[in-house]
Coordinates of C-alpha atoms in Angstrom, one line a residue:
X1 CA 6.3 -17.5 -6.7
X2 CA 6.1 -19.8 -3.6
X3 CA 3.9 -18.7 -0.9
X4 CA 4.1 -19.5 2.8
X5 CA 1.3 -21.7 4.5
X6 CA -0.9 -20.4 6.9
X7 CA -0.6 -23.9 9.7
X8 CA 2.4 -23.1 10.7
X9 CA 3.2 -22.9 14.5
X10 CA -0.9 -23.6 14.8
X11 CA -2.0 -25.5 17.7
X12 CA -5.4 -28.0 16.6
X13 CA -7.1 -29.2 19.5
X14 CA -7.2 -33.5 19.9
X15 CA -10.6 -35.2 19.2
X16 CA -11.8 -38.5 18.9
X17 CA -11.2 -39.5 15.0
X18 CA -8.5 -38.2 12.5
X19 CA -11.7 -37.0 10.9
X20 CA -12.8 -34.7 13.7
X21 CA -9.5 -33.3 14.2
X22 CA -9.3 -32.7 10.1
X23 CA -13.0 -30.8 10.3
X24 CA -11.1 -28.8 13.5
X25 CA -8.0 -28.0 11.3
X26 CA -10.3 -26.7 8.5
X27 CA -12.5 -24.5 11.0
X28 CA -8.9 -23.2 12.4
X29 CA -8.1 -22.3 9.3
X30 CA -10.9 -20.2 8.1
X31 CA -11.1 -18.7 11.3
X32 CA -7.4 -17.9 11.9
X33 CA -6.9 -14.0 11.9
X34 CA -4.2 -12.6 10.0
X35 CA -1.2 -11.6 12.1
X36 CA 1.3 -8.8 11.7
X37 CA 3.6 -11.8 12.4
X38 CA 2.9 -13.2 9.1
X39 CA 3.8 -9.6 7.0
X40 CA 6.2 -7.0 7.6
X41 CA 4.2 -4.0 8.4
X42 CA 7.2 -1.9 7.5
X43 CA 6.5 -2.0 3.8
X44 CA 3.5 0.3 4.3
X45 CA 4.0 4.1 4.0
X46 CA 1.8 7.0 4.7
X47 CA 1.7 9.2 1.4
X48 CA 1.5 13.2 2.1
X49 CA 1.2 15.7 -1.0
X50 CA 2.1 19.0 -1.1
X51 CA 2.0 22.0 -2.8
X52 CA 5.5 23.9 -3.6
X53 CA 4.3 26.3 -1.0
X54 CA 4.0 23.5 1.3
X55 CA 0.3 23.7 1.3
X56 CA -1.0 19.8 2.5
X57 CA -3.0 19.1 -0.8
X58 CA -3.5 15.4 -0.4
X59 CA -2.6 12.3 1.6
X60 CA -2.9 8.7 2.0
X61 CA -0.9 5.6 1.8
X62 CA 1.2 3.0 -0.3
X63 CA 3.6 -0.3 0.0
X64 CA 7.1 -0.6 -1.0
X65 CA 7.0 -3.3 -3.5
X66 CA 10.8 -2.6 -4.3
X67 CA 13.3 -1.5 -1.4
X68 CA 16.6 -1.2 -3.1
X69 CA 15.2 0.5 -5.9
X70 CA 12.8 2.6 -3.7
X71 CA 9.8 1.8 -5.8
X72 CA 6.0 2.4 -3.7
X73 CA 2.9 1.2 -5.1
X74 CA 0.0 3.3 -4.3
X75 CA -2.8 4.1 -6.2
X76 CA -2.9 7.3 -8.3
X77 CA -5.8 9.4 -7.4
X78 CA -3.8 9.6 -4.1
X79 CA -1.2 12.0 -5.9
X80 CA -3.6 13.0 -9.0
X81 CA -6.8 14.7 -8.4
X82 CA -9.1 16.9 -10.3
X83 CA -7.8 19.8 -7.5
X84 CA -3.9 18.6 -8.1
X85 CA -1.2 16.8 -10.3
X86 CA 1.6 15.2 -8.4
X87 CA 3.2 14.3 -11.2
X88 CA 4.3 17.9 -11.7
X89 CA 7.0 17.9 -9.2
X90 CA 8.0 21.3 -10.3
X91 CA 4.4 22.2 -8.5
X92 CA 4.1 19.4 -5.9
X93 CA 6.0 17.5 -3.9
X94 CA 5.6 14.1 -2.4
X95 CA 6.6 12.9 1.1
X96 CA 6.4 9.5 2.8
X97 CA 6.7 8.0 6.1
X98 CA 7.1 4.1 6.3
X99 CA 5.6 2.3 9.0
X100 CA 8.2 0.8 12.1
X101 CA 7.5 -1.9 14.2
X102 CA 6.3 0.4 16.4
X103 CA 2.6 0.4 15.7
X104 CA 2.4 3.1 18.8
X105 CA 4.8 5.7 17.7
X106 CA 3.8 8.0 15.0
X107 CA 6.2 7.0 12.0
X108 CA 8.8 10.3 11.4
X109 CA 8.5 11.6 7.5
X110 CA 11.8 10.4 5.7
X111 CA 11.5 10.2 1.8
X112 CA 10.5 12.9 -1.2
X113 CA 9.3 10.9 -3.9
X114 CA 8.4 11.1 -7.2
X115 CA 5.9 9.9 -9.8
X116 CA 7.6 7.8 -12.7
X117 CA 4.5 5.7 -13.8
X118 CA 1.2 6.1 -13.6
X119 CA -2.5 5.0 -14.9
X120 CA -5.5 6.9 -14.9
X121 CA -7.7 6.8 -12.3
X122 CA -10.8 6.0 -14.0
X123 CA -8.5 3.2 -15.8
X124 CA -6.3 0.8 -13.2
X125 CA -5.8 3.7 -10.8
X126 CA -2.1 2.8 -9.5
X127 CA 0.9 4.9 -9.7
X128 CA 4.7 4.1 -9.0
X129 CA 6.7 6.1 -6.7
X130 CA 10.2 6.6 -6.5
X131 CA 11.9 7.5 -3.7
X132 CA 14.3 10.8 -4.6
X133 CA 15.5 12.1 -1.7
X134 CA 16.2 12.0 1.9
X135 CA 14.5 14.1 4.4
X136 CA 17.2 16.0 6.8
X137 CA 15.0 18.2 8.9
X138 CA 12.4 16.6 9.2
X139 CA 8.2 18.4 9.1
X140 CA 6.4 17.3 12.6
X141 CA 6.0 13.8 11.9
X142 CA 3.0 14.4 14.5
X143 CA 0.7 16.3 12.5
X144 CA -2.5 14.8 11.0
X145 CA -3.1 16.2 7.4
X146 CA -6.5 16.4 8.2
X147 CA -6.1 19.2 10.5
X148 CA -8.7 22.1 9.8
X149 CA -5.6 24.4 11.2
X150 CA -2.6 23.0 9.8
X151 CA 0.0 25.5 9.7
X152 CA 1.5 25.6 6.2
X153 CA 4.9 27.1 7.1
X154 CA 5.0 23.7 9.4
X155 CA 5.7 22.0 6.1
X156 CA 8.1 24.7 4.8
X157 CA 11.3 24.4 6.8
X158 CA 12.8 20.4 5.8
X159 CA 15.9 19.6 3.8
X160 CA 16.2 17.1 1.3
X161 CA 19.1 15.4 0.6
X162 CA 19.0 13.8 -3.0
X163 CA 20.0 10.5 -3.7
X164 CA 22.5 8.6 -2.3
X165 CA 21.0 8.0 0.3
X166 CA 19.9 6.0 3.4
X167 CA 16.9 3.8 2.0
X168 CA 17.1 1.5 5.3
X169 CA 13.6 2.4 6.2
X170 CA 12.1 0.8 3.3
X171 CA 11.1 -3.0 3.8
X172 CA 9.3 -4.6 0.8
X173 CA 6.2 -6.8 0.6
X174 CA 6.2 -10.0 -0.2
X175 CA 4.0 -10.2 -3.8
X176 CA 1.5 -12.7 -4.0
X177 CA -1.6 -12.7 -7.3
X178 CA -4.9 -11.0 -6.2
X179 CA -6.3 -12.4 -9.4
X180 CA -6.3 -16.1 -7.3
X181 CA -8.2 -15.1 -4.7
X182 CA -11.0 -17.2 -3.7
X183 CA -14.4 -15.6 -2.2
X184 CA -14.8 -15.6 1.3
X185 CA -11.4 -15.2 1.4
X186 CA -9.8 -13.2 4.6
X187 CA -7.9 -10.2 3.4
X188 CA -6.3 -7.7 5.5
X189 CA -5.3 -4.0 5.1
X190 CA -3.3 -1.2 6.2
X191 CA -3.4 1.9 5.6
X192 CA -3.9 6.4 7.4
X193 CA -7.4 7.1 8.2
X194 CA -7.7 11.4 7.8
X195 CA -10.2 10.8 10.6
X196 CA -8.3 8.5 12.6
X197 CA -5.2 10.2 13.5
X198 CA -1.5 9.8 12.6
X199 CA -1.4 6.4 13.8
X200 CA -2.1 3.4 11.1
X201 CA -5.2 1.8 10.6
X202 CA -5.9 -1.8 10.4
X203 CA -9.2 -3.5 8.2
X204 CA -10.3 -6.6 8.3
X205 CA -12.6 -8.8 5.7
X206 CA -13.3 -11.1 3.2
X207 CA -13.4 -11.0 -1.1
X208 CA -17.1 -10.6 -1.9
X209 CA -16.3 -10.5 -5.6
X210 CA -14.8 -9.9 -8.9
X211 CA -15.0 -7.3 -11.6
X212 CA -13.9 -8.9 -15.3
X213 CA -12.1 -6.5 -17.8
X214 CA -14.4 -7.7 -20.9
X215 CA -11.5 -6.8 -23.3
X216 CA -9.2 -9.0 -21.9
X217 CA -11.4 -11.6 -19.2
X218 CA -9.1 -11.1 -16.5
X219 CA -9.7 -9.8 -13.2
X220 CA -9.7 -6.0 -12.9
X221 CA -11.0 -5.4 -9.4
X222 CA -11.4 -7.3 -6.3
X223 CA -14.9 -6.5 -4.4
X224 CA -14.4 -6.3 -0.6
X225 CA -16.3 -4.7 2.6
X226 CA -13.8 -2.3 4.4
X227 CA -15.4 0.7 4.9
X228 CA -12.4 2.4 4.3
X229 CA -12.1 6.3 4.8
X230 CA -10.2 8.9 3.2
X231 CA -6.4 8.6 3.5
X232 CA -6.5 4.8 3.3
X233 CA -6.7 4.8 -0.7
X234 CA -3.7 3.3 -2.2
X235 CA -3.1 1.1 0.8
X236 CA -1.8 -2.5 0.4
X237 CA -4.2 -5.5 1.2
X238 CA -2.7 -8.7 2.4
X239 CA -4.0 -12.5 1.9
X240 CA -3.5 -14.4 5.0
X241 CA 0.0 -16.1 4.2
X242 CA 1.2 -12.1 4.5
X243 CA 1.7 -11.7 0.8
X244 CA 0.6 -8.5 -1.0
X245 CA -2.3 -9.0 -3.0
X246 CA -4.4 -6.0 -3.9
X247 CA -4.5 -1.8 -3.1
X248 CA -7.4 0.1 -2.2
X249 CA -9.0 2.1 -5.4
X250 CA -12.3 3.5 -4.4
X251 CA -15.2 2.7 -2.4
X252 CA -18.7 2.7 -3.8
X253 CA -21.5 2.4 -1.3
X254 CA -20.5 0.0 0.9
X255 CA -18.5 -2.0 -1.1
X256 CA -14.3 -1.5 -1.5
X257 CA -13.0 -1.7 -4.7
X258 CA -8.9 -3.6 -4.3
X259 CA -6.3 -3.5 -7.5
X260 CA -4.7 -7.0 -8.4
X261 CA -0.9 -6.1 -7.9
X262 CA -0.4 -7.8 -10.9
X263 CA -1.8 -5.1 -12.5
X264 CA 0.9 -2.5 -12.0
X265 CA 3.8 -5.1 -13.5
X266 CA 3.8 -3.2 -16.4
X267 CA 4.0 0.5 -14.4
X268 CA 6.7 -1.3 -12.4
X269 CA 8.8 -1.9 -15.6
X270 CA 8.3 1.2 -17.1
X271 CA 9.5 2.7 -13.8
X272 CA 12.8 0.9 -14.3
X273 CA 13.7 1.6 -17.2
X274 CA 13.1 5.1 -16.9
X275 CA 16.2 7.2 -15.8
X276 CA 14.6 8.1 -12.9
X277 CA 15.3 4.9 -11.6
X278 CA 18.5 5.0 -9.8
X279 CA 21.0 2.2 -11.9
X280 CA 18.4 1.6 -14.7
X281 CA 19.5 1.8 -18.2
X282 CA 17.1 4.3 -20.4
X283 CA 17.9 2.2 -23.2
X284 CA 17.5 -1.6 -23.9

């Protein structure tokens, strides 16, 4: 997969020597932020969980890795917790709300989704959603999760339409290989603080490390320093060229725990061949 370079459009200030402007281009470089120019933000969704009485049981947030299939990647003890199984939908029910451009606006609640592939938690801890069904009248898209006083009946009263169905909110991420990453590396990502409101959260900061899956020798976990808070698990991380690289597992201490996305190819294919997957055959 070819990946877009990070000069482009960047202005280097003249020196002297070629070589002084080379040691300028490199400094550039490492300290270029990451832009929202360089990824579209509207692949990221906030992730809500609810219980069939419309009790908010969980939240947090997830990346459309597959728009016309309406496939999300997020990580799975976001719908699967020692309190709740989301991947009962006859007891639970999952809602999204992708990100606009609009990083000011509150993003409205549009999808019901459900769970077609899923790891454990203590395991690779990412889950595949599937998008099922439209919402029609729509829960108050303003309402923080987190709310001590969250009215339950608030989350009662929406229609869902089932698929067919307008899936133009959905924008996927661009996938890059989080097993390349380099240390020092600056990462970005994206996700629904439960103490910072409805709006979305940015985090900035740099790989600190690698965790090795002895079994196999390849990379099972990227070390990073976020300080990410509740309702940002299962959010996508970017590399600086804007690809998707990574989700947020768990955080230990001060130190962030990031998924490879490589690591859920094999959820994503046993997604589509499930007949859950809208135009996927059960059989090969």
């Amino acid at each position: 997969m070819q990946l877009g370079g990070m000069l482009g459009g960047m202005q280097l200030t003249e020196r002297a020597s070629p070589d002084s402007r080379m040691d300028s281009a490199r400094y550039r470089l490492h300290q270029m932020s990451i832009s929202e120019t360089q990824m579209d933000i509207r692949a990221v969704s906030r992730v809500l969980v609810l219980s069939a009485e419309g009790r908010v049981v969980g939240c947090g947030s997830g990346v459309c890795i597959d728009p016309e299939e309406g496939l999300l990647l997020t990580a799975t003890h976001v719908v699967c917790s020692q309190k709740y199984d989301a991947r009962d939908s006859s007891l639970y029910q999952i809602l999204l709300a992708p990100q606009t451009h609009d990083l000011h606006t509150v993003p409205a609640w549009r999808y019901r989704c459900l769970v077609v592939a899923s790891s454990e938690p203590a395991q690779v801890d990412m889950a595949i959603l599937k998008v099922q069904g439209c919402v029609l009248t729509e829960p108050s898209a303003g309402l923080c999760p987190a709310d001590q006083g969250l009215a339950t009946s608030m989350f009662r009263a929406f229609g869902v339409q089932d698929l067919p169905g307008d899936l133009s909110a959905l924008h996927g991420a661009k996938l890059g290989q989080g097993s390349r990453l380099e240390l020092g590396q600056d990462l970005v990502m994206y996700g629904w603080s439960a103490n910072g409101g409805d709006l979305i959260t940015r985090a900035d900061c740099r790989v600190g490390g690698f965790t090795v899956d002895r079994h196999t020798n390849q990379v099972s976990a990227i070390k990073a320093t976020f300080s990410a808070q509740n309702g940002m698990s299962g959010g996508p991380v970017f590399d600086g060229t804007g690809c998707l690289v990574a989700v947020l597992s768990c955080s230990k201490g001060s130190i962030d725990f990031l998924r490879p996305v490589e690591l859920c190819y094999g959820l994503v294919e046993e997604a589509r061949v499930s007949k859950c997957v809208r135009g996927a055959q059960a059989e090969r």
